[in-house]
Amino acid sequence: MKIWHQSLTTIDRVPHYRDAIIRHVSRIARPDVEVVLHGMSEETYPSHYPGIFITHSYLQNLHREQFVRAALTAEKAGYDAMFIATIPDVGLLEARTLVDIPVVGYGQASFHMASMLGDRIGVVNFLAPLADQLRQNADKYGLGSKLGPIVQTEAGFDDIMAGFNDPEPIIESFKKAAEQAIADGADVIIPGEGPMNVFLATHGISRIGDVPVVDSFAAGIKMCESLVDLRKNSGVYMTRRGFYNAKPPAEAVERLREMYGLIPSPDPKNDHGLSVKGVGVKS
């Protein structure tokens, strides 16, 4: 099985994060699963991290095209599934209408996983402006009534990157914010961004007292594995009814993408993603 991982970061510019993803994915993916890491194009952001370029609706919507293009490329290249590895689930609904391989979003997978682990979901993140979007997304997924407090950590992205070498301050910052969310009613916690999630998983943070902390990366990868298996073994895949799910004619997609000057899908033979082979969790 081969899964296309798509980050909202320009992944080679953040080597601490990239390397932590490699270690984590190789541990959580099944031995027969290959996860290929992909990031945004080099010219997307002026610095090493998106920052304000993802916390405004219009700017984030511009990035949607890269995720859609990635989905089209992944299917054409023979990938079995795609994992959108960012909690806003950028381009998730659009990509699903265009390809028949499973497309799984970090946000949706973690919300659904959290709903099975507890009754009141709390999110701990470092990008405060995303709170409105996360609530809107939870409503779309039918889980709005279960989403409770969204609390920001004092540690930001650069702090987390530094934390791979000096973890204790970041762990304490997360615990402080998580304890606030728990005091406000949360009984299950979702790390609000990929870097925080991978940092916590790297350092074995899976609970705050009696409250579970969802490993959203693992939830997304396992959801990809499950949906691929489900289709292979039972023939089950997503609906094609309704405005948000119907697959448009390929010729219409091709003509309009060309008319709007959108970059064609890259040649699948030139896939420059970073391959990670799963080894599974050893007991």
Coordinates of C-alpha atoms in Angstrom, one line a residue:
M1 CA 0.0 0.0 0.0
K2 CA 1.3 3.5 -0.9
I3 CA 0.0 6.7 0.8
W4 CA 0.7 10.2 -0.4
H5 CA 1.3 12.5 2.7
Q6 CA 0.8 16.2 2.0
S7 CA 2.0 18.8 4.4
L8 CA 1.0 22.5 4.6
T9 CA 4.7 23.3 5.3
T10 CA 7.5 23.4 2.7
I11 CA 8.8 20.3 4.4
D12 CA 12.4 20.4 3.5
R13 CA 12.8 23.9 5.1
V14 CA 11.9 22.4 8.5
P15 CA 14.3 19.5 8.9
H16 CA 13.5 18.9 12.6
Y17 CA 9.9 18.4 11.7
R18 CA 10.5 16.4 8.6
D19 CA 12.9 14.0 10.4
A20 CA 10.4 13.6 13.3
I21 CA 7.6 12.8 10.8
I22 CA 9.9 10.1 9.2
R23 CA 10.6 8.5 12.6
H24 CA 7.0 8.6 13.6
V25 CA 5.5 7.4 10.4
S26 CA 7.9 4.5 10.2
R27 CA 6.8 3.4 13.6
I28 CA 3.0 3.7 13.2
A29 CA 2.5 2.5 9.6
R30 CA 2.1 -1.2 8.9
P31 CA 5.1 -3.0 7.4
D32 CA 3.4 -3.3 4.1
V33 CA 2.7 0.4 3.9
E34 CA 4.9 3.0 2.2
V35 CA 4.2 6.7 3.1
V36 CA 5.7 9.3 0.8
L37 CA 6.1 12.7 2.3
H38 CA 5.3 15.8 0.2
G39 CA 5.4 19.5 1.1
M40 CA 4.2 22.8 -0.5
S41 CA 6.2 24.2 -3.4
E42 CA 9.4 26.1 -2.5
E43 CA 8.0 29.5 -3.6
T44 CA 4.8 29.2 -1.5
Y45 CA 6.0 31.0 1.7
P46 CA 8.7 33.7 2.2
S47 CA 10.0 31.9 5.3
H48 CA 10.4 28.3 6.7
Y49 CA 6.9 28.2 8.2
P50 CA 3.4 29.3 6.8
G51 CA 2.4 31.5 9.8
I52 CA 0.1 34.3 8.6
F53 CA -0.2 32.7 5.2
I54 CA -2.5 30.0 6.5
T55 CA -4.4 32.0 9.1
H56 CA -6.5 34.1 6.8
S57 CA -9.3 32.6 4.8
Y58 CA -8.4 34.0 1.4
L59 CA -4.7 33.2 1.7
Q60 CA -5.4 29.6 2.9
N61 CA -7.9 29.1 0.1
L62 CA -5.2 29.9 -2.5
H63 CA -3.2 27.0 -1.1
R64 CA -6.2 24.6 -1.8
E65 CA -5.0 24.2 -5.4
Q66 CA -1.8 22.5 -4.4
F67 CA -3.7 19.9 -2.4
V68 CA -6.1 19.3 -5.2
R69 CA -3.3 19.0 -7.7
A70 CA -1.5 16.6 -5.3
A71 CA -4.6 14.4 -5.2
L72 CA -4.9 14.2 -9.0
T73 CA -1.2 13.4 -9.2
A74 CA -1.3 10.8 -6.5
E75 CA -4.1 8.9 -8.2
K76 CA -2.5 9.1 -11.6
A77 CA 0.8 7.8 -10.1
G78 CA -0.9 4.8 -8.6
Y79 CA -1.1 5.8 -4.9
D80 CA -3.7 4.0 -2.9
A81 CA -4.7 6.9 -0.6
M82 CA -3.8 10.5 0.3
F83 CA -3.3 12.0 3.8
I84 CA -3.8 15.7 4.1
A85 CA -1.6 16.2 7.1
T86 CA -2.9 19.6 8.4
I87 CA -5.8 20.1 10.9
P88 CA -7.7 22.7 8.7
D89 CA -8.1 19.9 6.1
V90 CA -7.2 22.2 3.2
G91 CA -8.7 21.0 0.0
L92 CA -10.2 17.9 1.5
L93 CA -13.7 18.1 0.2
E94 CA -12.7 19.3 -3.2
A95 CA -10.0 16.6 -3.6
R96 CA -12.5 13.9 -2.7
T97 CA -14.8 14.9 -5.5
L98 CA -12.0 14.5 -8.1
V99 CA -10.3 11.2 -7.2
D100 CA -11.5 7.7 -6.3
I101 CA -8.7 6.9 -3.9
P102 CA -9.5 7.6 -0.3
V103 CA -8.5 11.2 0.8
V104 CA -8.2 11.5 4.6
G105 CA -7.8 14.8 6.5
Y106 CA -5.9 15.2 9.8
G107 CA -8.7 17.2 11.2
Q108 CA -11.6 15.0 10.3
A109 CA -9.7 11.8 11.3
S110 CA -8.7 13.2 14.7
F111 CA -12.2 14.6 15.4
H112 CA -13.8 11.3 14.7
M113 CA -11.2 9.4 16.6
A114 CA -11.6 11.7 19.6
S115 CA -15.4 11.3 19.5
M116 CA -14.8 7.5 20.1
L117 CA -12.4 8.2 23.0
G118 CA -14.4 10.8 24.9
D119 CA -17.5 12.9 25.1
R120 CA -16.1 16.5 25.0
I121 CA -13.3 17.3 22.6
G122 CA -10.6 19.9 23.4
V123 CA -8.1 21.3 21.0
V124 CA -4.7 22.6 22.1
N125 CA -3.0 24.6 19.4
F126 CA -0.7 27.5 18.7
L127 CA -2.5 29.2 15.8
A128 CA -5.4 31.0 17.5
P129 CA -7.0 32.3 14.3
L130 CA -7.8 28.8 13.2
A131 CA -10.3 28.3 16.0
D132 CA -13.2 29.6 13.9
Q133 CA -12.3 27.3 11.1
L134 CA -12.0 24.2 13.3
R135 CA -15.4 24.8 14.8
Q136 CA -16.9 25.2 11.3
N137 CA -15.2 22.0 10.2
A138 CA -16.4 20.1 13.2
D139 CA -20.0 21.2 12.3
K140 CA -19.5 19.9 8.8
Y141 CA -18.3 16.6 10.2
G142 CA -21.4 16.3 12.4
L143 CA -19.3 16.7 15.6
G144 CA -19.8 20.4 16.4
S145 CA -21.8 19.6 19.6
K146 CA -18.8 17.5 20.9
L147 CA -16.2 20.2 20.3
G148 CA -15.5 22.1 23.5
P149 CA -12.6 24.4 24.4
I150 CA -9.8 25.4 22.0
V151 CA -6.8 26.6 24.0
Q152 CA -3.6 28.1 22.8
T153 CA -0.1 27.1 24.1
E154 CA 2.5 29.7 24.9
A155 CA 4.9 27.8 22.6
G156 CA 4.8 28.6 18.9
F157 CA 6.2 26.8 15.9
D158 CA 9.8 27.8 16.3
D159 CA 9.7 26.9 20.0
I160 CA 8.5 23.4 19.1
M161 CA 11.3 23.0 16.6
A162 CA 13.8 24.0 19.2
G163 CA 12.0 21.6 21.6
F164 CA 13.2 18.6 19.7
N165 CA 16.5 19.3 21.4
D166 CA 15.1 20.7 24.6
P167 CA 11.7 19.1 25.1
E168 CA 10.7 19.9 28.7
P169 CA 9.6 23.6 28.2
I170 CA 7.3 22.5 25.3
I171 CA 5.9 19.6 27.2
E172 CA 5.1 21.9 30.1
S173 CA 3.6 24.5 27.8
F174 CA 1.3 21.8 26.3
K175 CA 0.3 20.4 29.6
K176 CA -0.6 23.8 31.0
A177 CA -2.9 24.5 28.0
A178 CA -4.3 21.0 28.1
E179 CA -5.1 21.2 31.8
Q180 CA -6.9 24.5 31.1
A181 CA -9.0 22.7 28.4
I182 CA -9.7 19.9 30.8
A183 CA -10.8 22.3 33.5
D184 CA -13.1 23.8 30.9
G185 CA -14.8 20.4 30.3
A186 CA -12.6 18.5 27.8
D187 CA -12.2 14.8 28.3
V188 CA -10.1 14.1 25.2
I189 CA -7.4 16.4 23.6
I190 CA -6.4 16.9 20.0
P191 CA -3.1 18.5 19.3
G192 CA -4.1 21.4 17.0
E193 CA -1.3 21.3 14.4
G194 CA 1.0 18.6 12.9
P195 CA 4.2 19.9 14.4
M196 CA 2.8 19.8 18.0
N197 CA 1.3 16.3 17.3
V198 CA 4.5 14.8 16.1
F199 CA 6.5 16.5 18.9
L200 CA 4.2 15.0 21.5
A201 CA 4.2 11.5 19.9
T202 CA 8.0 11.7 19.7
H203 CA 8.2 12.2 23.5
G204 CA 5.5 9.7 24.4
I205 CA 2.8 12.2 25.5
S206 CA -0.4 10.3 25.1
R207 CA -2.4 11.2 28.2
I208 CA -2.8 14.1 30.6
G209 CA -3.9 12.3 33.8
D210 CA -7.1 10.4 32.8
V211 CA -7.5 12.3 29.6
P212 CA -6.2 10.8 26.3
V213 CA -4.2 12.9 23.8
V214 CA -5.1 11.8 20.2
D215 CA -2.2 11.0 17.9
S216 CA -3.8 12.6 14.9
F217 CA -1.0 11.5 12.5
A218 CA -1.5 7.9 13.5
A219 CA -5.3 8.4 13.2
G220 CA -4.9 9.7 9.7
I221 CA -2.5 7.0 8.5
K222 CA -4.6 4.2 10.1
M223 CA -7.8 5.7 8.5
C224 CA -6.0 5.6 5.1
E225 CA -5.0 2.0 5.7
S226 CA -8.5 1.0 6.8
L227 CA -10.3 2.7 3.9
V228 CA -8.0 1.1 1.3
D229 CA -8.5 -2.3 3.0
L230 CA -12.3 -1.8 3.1
R231 CA -12.5 -1.1 -0.6
K232 CA -10.2 -4.0 -1.4
N233 CA -12.0 -6.5 0.8
S234 CA -15.6 -5.3 0.7
G235 CA -15.9 -2.9 -2.3
V236 CA -17.0 0.0 -0.2
Y237 CA -16.0 3.6 -1.0
M238 CA -17.4 7.1 -0.7
T239 CA -20.7 8.3 -1.9
R240 CA -21.0 10.1 -5.2
R241 CA -24.4 11.8 -4.5
G242 CA -25.0 15.5 -3.9
F243 CA -23.3 18.7 -4.6
Y244 CA -20.4 18.1 -2.2
N245 CA -19.6 14.5 -3.3
A246 CA -20.5 14.1 -7.0
K247 CA -17.5 13.6 -9.3
P248 CA -17.5 16.2 -12.1
P249 CA -16.7 15.0 -15.7
A250 CA -13.0 14.8 -16.3
E251 CA -13.2 16.8 -19.5
A252 CA -14.9 19.7 -17.6
V253 CA -12.3 19.7 -14.9
E254 CA -9.5 19.7 -17.5
R255 CA -11.0 22.5 -19.6
L256 CA -11.7 24.8 -16.6
R257 CA -8.4 24.2 -15.0
E258 CA -6.7 25.2 -18.2
M259 CA -9.0 28.3 -18.6
Y260 CA -8.2 29.5 -15.1
G261 CA -4.5 29.1 -15.7
L262 CA -4.0 26.4 -13.0
I263 CA -0.8 24.5 -13.1
P264 CA -1.3 21.1 -14.7
S265 CA -0.7 18.0 -12.6
P266 CA 3.0 17.2 -12.5
D267 CA 4.2 14.1 -14.4
P268 CA 3.8 11.2 -11.8
K269 CA 7.2 9.9 -13.1
N270 CA 8.8 13.0 -11.5
D271 CA 7.5 12.3 -7.9
H272 CA 10.1 13.8 -5.7
G273 CA 8.5 12.9 -2.4
L274 CA 10.4 11.3 0.5
S275 CA 9.5 7.7 0.9
V276 CA 9.1 6.2 4.4
K277 CA 8.5 2.5 4.8
G278 CA 6.4 1.4 7.7
V279 CA 7.9 -1.0 10.2
G280 CA 4.9 -1.1 12.6
V281 CA 5.0 -0.9 16.4
K282 CA 7.1 -3.7 17.8
S283 CA 5.6 -5.4 20.9

